[in-house]
Short mmCIF file of C-alpha atoms in Angstrom, two decimals:
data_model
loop_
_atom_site.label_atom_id
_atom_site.label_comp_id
_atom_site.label_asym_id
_atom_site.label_seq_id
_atom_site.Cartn_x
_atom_site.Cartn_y
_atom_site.Cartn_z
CA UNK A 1 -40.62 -60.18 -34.97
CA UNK A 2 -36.82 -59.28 -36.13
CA UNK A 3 -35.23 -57.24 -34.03
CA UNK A 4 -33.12 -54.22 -35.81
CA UNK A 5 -29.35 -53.75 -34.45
CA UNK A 6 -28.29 -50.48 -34.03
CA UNK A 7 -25.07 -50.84 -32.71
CA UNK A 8 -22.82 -49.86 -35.75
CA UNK A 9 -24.42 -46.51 -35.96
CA UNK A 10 -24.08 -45.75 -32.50
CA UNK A 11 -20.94 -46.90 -32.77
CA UNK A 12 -20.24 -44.43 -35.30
CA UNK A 13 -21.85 -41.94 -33.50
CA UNK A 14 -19.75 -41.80 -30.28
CA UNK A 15 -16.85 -42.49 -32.14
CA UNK A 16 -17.26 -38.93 -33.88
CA UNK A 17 -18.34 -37.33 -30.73
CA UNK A 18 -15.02 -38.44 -29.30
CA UNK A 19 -13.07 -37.21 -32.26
CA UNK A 20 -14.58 -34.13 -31.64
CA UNK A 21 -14.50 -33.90 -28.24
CA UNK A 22 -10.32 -34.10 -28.55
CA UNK A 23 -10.24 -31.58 -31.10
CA UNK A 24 -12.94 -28.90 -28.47
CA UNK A 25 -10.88 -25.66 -28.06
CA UNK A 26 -11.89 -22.72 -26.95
CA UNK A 27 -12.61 -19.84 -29.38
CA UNK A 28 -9.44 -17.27 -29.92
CA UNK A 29 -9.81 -14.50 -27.42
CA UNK A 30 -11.77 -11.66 -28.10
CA UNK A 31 -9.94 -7.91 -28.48
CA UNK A 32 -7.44 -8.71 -31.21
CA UNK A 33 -7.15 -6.84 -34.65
CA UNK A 34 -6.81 -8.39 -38.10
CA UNK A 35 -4.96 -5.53 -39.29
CA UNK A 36 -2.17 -4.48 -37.02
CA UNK A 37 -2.13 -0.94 -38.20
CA UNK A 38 -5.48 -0.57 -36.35
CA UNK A 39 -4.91 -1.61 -32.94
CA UNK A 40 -5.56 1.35 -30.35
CA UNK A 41 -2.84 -0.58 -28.55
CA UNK A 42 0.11 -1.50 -30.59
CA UNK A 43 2.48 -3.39 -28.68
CA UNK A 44 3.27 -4.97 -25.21
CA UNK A 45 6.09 -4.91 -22.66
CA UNK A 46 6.46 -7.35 -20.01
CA UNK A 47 9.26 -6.44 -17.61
CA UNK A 48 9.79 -9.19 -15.17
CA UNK A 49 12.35 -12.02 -13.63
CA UNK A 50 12.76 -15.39 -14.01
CA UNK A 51 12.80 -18.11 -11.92
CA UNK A 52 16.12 -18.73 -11.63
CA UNK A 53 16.88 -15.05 -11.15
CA UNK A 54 14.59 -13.53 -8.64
CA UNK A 55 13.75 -10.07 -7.99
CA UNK A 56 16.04 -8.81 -10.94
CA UNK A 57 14.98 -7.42 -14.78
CA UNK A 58 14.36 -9.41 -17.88
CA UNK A 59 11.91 -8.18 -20.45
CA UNK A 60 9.62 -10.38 -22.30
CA UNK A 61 7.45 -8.30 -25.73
CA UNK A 62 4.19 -9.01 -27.40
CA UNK A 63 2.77 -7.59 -30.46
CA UNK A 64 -1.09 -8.72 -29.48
CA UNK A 65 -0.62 -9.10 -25.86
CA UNK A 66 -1.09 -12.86 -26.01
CA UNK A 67 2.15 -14.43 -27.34
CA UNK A 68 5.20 -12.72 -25.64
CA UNK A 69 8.86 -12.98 -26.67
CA UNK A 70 11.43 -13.19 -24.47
CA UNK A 71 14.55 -10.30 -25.16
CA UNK A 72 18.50 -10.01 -24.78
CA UNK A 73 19.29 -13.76 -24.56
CA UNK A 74 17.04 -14.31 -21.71
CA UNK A 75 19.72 -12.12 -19.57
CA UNK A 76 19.32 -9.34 -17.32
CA UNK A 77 18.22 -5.93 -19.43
CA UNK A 78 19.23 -4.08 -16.41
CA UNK A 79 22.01 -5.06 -13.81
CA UNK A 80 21.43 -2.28 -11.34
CA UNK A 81 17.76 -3.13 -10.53
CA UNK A 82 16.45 -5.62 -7.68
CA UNK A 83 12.48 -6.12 -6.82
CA UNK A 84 9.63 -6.64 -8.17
CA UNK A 85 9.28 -4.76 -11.21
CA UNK A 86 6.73 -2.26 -11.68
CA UNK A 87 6.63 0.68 -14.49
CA UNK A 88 4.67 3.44 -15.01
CA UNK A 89 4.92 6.41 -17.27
CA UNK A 90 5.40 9.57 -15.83
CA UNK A 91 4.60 13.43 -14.90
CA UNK A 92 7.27 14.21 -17.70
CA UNK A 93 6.53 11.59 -20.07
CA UNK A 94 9.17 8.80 -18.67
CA UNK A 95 9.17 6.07 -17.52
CA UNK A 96 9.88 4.88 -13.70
CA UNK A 97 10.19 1.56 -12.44
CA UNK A 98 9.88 1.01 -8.38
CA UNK A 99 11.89 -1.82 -6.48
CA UNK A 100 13.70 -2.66 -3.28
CA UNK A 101 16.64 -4.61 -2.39
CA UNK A 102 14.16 -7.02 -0.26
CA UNK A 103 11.42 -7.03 1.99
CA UNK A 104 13.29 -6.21 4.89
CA UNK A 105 15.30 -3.12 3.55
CA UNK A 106 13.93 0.12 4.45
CA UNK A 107 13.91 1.73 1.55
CA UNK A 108 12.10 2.03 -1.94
CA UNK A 109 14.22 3.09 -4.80
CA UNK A 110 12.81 4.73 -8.20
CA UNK A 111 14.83 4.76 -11.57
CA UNK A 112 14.26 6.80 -14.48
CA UNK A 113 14.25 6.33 -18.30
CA UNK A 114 13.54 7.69 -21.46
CA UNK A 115 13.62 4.88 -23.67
CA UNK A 116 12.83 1.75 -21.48
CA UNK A 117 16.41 0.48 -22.89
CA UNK A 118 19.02 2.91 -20.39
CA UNK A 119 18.01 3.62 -16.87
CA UNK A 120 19.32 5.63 -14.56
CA UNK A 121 18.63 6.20 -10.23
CA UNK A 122 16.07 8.82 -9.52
CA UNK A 123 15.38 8.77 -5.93
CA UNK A 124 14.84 6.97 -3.09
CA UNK A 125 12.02 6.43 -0.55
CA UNK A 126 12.23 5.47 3.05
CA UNK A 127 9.00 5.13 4.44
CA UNK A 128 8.32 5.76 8.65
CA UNK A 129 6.20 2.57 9.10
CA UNK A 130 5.37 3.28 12.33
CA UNK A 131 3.99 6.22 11.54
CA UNK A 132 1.28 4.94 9.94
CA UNK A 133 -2.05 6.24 11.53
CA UNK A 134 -4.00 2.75 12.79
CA UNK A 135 -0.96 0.81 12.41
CA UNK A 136 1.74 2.20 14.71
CA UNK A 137 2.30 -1.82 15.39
CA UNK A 138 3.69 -2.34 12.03
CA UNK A 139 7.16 -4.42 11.42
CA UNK A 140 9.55 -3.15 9.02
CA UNK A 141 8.71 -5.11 5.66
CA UNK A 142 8.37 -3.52 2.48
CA UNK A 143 6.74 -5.36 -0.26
CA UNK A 144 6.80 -5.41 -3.90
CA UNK A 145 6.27 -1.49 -4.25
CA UNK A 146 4.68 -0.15 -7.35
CA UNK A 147 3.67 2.84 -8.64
CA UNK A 148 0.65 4.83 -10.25
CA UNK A 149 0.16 8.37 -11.89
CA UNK A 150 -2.69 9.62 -11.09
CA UNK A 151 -3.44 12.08 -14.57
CA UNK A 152 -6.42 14.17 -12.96
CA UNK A 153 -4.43 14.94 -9.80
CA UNK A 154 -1.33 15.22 -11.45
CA UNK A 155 0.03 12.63 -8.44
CA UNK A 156 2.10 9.44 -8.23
CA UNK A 157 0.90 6.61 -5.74
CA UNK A 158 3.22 4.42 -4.36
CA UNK A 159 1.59 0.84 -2.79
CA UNK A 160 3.48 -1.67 -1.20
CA UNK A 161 2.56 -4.52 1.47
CA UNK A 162 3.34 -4.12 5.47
CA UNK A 163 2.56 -6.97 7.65
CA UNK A 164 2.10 -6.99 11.71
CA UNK A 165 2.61 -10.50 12.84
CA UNK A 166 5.78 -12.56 12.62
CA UNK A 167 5.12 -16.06 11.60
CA UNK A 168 5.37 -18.95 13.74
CA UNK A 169 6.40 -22.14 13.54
CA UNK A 170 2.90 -23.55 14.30
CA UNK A 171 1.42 -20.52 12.37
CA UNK A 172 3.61 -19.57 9.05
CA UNK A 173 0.27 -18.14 7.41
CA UNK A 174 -0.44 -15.75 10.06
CA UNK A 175 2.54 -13.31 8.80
CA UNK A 176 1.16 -13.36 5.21
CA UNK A 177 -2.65 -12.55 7.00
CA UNK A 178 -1.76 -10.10 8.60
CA UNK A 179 -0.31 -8.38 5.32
CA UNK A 180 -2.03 -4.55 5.06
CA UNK A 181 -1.60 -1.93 1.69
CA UNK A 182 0.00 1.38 3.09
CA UNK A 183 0.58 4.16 0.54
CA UNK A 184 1.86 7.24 0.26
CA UNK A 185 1.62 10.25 -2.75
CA UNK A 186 4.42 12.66 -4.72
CA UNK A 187 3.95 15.29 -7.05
CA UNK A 188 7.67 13.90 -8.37
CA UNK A 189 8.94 10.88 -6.85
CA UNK A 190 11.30 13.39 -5.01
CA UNK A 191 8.97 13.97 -2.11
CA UNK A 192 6.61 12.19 -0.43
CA UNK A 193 3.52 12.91 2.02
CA UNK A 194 4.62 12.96 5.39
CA UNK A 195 3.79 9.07 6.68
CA UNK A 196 2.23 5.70 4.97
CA UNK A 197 -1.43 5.49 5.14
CA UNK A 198 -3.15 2.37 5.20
CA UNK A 199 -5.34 2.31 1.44
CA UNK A 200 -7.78 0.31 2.60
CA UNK A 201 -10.71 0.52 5.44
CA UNK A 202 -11.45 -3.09 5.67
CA UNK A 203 -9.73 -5.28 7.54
CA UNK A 204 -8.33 -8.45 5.26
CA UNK A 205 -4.92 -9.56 4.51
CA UNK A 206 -4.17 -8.02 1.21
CA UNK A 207 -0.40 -8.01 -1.25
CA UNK A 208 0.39 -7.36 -4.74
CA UNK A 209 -1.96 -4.73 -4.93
CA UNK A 210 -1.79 -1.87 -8.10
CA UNK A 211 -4.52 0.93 -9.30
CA UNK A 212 -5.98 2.03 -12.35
CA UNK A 213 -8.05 4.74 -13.39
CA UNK A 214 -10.40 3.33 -15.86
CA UNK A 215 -13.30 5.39 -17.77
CA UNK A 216 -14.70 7.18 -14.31
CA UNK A 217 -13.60 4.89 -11.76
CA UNK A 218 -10.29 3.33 -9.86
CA UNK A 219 -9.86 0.21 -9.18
CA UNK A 220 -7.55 -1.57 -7.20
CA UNK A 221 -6.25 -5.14 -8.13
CA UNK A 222 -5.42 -7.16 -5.43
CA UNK A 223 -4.30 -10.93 -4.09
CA UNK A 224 -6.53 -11.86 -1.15
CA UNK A 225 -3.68 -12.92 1.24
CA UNK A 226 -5.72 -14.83 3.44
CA UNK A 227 -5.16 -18.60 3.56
CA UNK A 228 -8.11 -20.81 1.94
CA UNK A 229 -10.29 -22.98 3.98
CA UNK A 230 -13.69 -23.57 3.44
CA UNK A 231 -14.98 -20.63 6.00
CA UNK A 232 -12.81 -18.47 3.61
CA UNK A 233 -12.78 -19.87 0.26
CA UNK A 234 -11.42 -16.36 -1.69
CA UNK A 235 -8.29 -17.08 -0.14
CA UNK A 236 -4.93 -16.82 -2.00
CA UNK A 237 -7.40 -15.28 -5.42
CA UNK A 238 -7.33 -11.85 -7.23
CA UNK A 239 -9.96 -9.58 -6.67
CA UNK A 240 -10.96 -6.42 -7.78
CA UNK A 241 -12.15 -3.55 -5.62
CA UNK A 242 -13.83 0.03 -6.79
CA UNK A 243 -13.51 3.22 -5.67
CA UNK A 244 -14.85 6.68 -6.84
CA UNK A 245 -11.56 8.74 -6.44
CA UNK A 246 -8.11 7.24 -6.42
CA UNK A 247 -7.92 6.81 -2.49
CA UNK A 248 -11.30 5.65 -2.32
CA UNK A 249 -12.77 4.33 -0.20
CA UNK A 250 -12.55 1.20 -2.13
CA UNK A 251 -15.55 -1.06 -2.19
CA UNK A 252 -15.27 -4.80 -0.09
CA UNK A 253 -13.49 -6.84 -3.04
CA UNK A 254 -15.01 -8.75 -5.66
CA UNK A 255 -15.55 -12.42 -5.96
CA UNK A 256 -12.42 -14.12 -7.15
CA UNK A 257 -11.47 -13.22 -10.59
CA UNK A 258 -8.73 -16.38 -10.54
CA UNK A 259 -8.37 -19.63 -9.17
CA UNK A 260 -6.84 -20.32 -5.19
CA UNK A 261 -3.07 -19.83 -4.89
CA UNK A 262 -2.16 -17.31 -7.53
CA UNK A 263 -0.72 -13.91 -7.08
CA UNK A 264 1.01 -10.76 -9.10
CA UNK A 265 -1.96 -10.01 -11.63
CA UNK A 266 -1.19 -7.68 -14.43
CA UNK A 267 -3.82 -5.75 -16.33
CA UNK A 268 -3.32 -4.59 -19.43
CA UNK A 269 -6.11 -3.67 -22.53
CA UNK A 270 -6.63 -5.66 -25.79
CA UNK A 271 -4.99 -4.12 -29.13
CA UNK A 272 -8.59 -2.84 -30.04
CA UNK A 273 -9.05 -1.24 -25.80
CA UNK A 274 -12.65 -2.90 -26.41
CA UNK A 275 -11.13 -5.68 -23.74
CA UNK A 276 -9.31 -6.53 -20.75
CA UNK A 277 -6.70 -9.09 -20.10
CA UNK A 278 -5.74 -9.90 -16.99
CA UNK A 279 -2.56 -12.62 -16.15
CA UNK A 280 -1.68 -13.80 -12.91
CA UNK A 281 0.94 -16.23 -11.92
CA UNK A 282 -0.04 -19.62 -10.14
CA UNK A 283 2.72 -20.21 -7.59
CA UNK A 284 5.40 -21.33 -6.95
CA UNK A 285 6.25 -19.95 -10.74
CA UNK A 286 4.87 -22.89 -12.10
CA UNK A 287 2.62 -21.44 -14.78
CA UNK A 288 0.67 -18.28 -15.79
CA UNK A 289 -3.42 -17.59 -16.00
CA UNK A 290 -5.23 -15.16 -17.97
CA UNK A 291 -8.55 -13.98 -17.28
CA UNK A 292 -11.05 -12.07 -19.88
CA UNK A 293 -13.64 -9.51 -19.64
CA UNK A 294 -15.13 -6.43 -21.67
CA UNK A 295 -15.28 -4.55 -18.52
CA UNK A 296 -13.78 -4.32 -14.83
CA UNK A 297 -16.64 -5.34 -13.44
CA UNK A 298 -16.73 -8.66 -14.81
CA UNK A 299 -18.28 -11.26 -16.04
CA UNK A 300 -14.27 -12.63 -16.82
CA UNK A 301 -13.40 -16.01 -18.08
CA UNK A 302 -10.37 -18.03 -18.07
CA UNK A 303 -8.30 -18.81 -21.27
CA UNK A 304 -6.14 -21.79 -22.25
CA UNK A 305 -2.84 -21.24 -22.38
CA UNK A 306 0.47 -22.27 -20.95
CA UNK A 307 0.43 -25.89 -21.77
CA UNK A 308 2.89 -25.44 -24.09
CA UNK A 309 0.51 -27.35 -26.73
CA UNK A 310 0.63 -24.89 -29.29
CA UNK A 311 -3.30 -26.47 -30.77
CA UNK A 312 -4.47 -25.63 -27.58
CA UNK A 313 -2.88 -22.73 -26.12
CA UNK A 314 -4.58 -18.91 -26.64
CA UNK A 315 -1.48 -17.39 -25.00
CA UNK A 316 2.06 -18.12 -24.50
CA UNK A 317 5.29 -17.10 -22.19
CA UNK A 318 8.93 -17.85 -22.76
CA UNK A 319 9.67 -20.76 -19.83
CA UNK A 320 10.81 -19.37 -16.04
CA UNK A 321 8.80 -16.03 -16.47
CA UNK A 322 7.77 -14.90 -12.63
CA UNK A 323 6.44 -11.58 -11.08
CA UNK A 324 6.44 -8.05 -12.82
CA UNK A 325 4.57 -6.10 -14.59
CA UNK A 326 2.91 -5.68 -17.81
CA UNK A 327 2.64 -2.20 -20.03
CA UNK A 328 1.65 -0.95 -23.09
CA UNK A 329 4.40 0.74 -25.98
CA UNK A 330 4.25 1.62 -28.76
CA UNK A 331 4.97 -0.13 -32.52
CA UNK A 332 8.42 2.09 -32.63
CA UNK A 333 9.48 1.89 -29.04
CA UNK A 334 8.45 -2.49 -29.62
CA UNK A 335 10.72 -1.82 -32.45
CA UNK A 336 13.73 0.18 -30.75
CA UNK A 337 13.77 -2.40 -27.75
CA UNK A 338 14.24 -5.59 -30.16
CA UNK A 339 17.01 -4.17 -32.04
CA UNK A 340 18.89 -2.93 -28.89
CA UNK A 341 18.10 -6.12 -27.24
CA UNK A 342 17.51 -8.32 -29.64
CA UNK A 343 14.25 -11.02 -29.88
CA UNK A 344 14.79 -15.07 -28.47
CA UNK A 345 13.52 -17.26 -31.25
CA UNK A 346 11.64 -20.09 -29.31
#
């Protein structure tokens, strides 16, 4: 009997498998608007420093939250400012950004602005550590403050990260364990409550946290500061914990929303507010993540971006771009920054 040879076709046939295979992407994330005149959400600000700069203010814009633009000649927008950035808007309508000089000054210091272009000092904050009920044991550290306004109680919180251990030689980790989120509230950013409370009941290294109040909940965005091993395999991930009123108590976090080592998350809605995206950086500032979901809760996914293969990225950062914070503007103050600043053409 002849015997019939099949190997051209499957030839052919794993030769177009592999041709498709190289051209598999993932679909364009979800939340975007064909018309821009419709987005809920019409613009983007991304204030933040730069690798080569750290702890000072650059801004970065986006029109759909994905592909951000880098302002001002990639220089400082702001030479006053030092920290990690963080802005919020305001009991008056303005905006405040929160920052310290480093993690060992004693003091948090607030600056004010109408326009997100000129900003002025506001106030400063310095916290009695020890004062802290529970955690009287505290060293003076202050890290990367930020700040929340609370619109039902008409109330700014201010989070920042306090450790209790030094670090040893043998045991660098153990200072970045013992990391707890302290807090304290203002009706004004002029005064503050009385001492720092600890936000949290349980009992986990935690940095880098912020809040938001979304439909009838808070939730707290956090970096699991506890080293990964296998007996602790959330370590060095952002997680999301729950709470019914904005100083909780906050439920045990969630299962990682990002991959090990990566820290500062940002959360900001989609230009239709039907989705949330929500970056983090993978450190030592070598790239960004972004992870997707329709709701806080989850299920999120991970997107494709910073390869800097344009085919396959969904998202996209001017080079350098490191911790700060991500908010949205509107079309005319997106507009009013980029011709004060002017836009980097990449």
């Amino acid at each position: 009997m002849k015997m019939i040879q099949f190997k051209p076709t499957y030839a052919l046939f794993f030769l177009i498998l592999g041709v498709l295979n190289l051209n598999a992407q993932q679909p364009d994330p979800p939340g975007q608007v064909e018309n821009p005149g419709e987005a809920v959400n019409q613009a983007y600000l991304f204030a933040h420093m730069t690798h080569q700069d750290y702890g000072r203010l650059y801004y970065s814009v986006s029109l759909d939250g994905l592909h951000w633009s880098a302002l001002n000649n990639k220089e400082r927008v702001f030479q006053d400012y030092k920290g990690h950035p963080d802005i919020c808007k305001g009991h008056d309508g303005r905006y405040y950004i929160a920052g310290n000089t480093s993690d060992g000054s004693p003091d948090i210091n607030f600056w004010v602005s109408s326009d997100l272009i000129s900003w002025e000092k506001y106030s400063s904050l310095t916290p009695d550590l020890k004062s802290t009920p529970d955690y009287s044991y505290a060293l003076q550290r202050i890290g990367a403050p930020k700040i929340f306004f609370d619109e039902d109680s008409k109330q700014y919180v201010v989070t920042w990260h306090t450790p209790h251990k030094e670090g040893t030689k043998e045991d660098p980790e153990r200072y970045w364990a013992s990391q707890r989120t302290l807090y304290v509230l203002s009706k004004d950013l002029k005064t503050f409550s009385d001492h720092p409370t600890r936000l949290f009941d349980w009992d986990m290294g935690t940095i880098d946290v912020f809040i938001r109040k979304i439909d009838n909940n808070y939730y707290a965005v956090i970096k699991d500061e506890t080293y990964p091993t296998l007996y602790w395999t959330t370590g060095k991930t952002i997680r999301i914990s729950k709470a019914p009123s904005l100083l909780g108590p906050y439920s045990e976090p969630s299962a990682p929303i990002s991959p090990n080592f990566r820290e500062a998350p940002m959360l900001i809605p989609s230009p239709d507010d039907k989705i949330w995206y929500l970056y983090y950086e993978q450190y030592p500032g070598v790239s960004y993540g972004l992870s997707i979901a329709d709701n806080m809760n989850g299920p999120w996914y991970q997107a494709s971006g910073y390869t800097f293969h344009s085919d396959w990225d969904k998202y996209s950062f001017p080079p350098a771009v490191r911790h700060g914070c991500m908010i949205t503007i509107s079309k005319n103050e997106y507009d009013q920054l980029i011709n004060h600043f002017g836009m980097v053409k990449e």
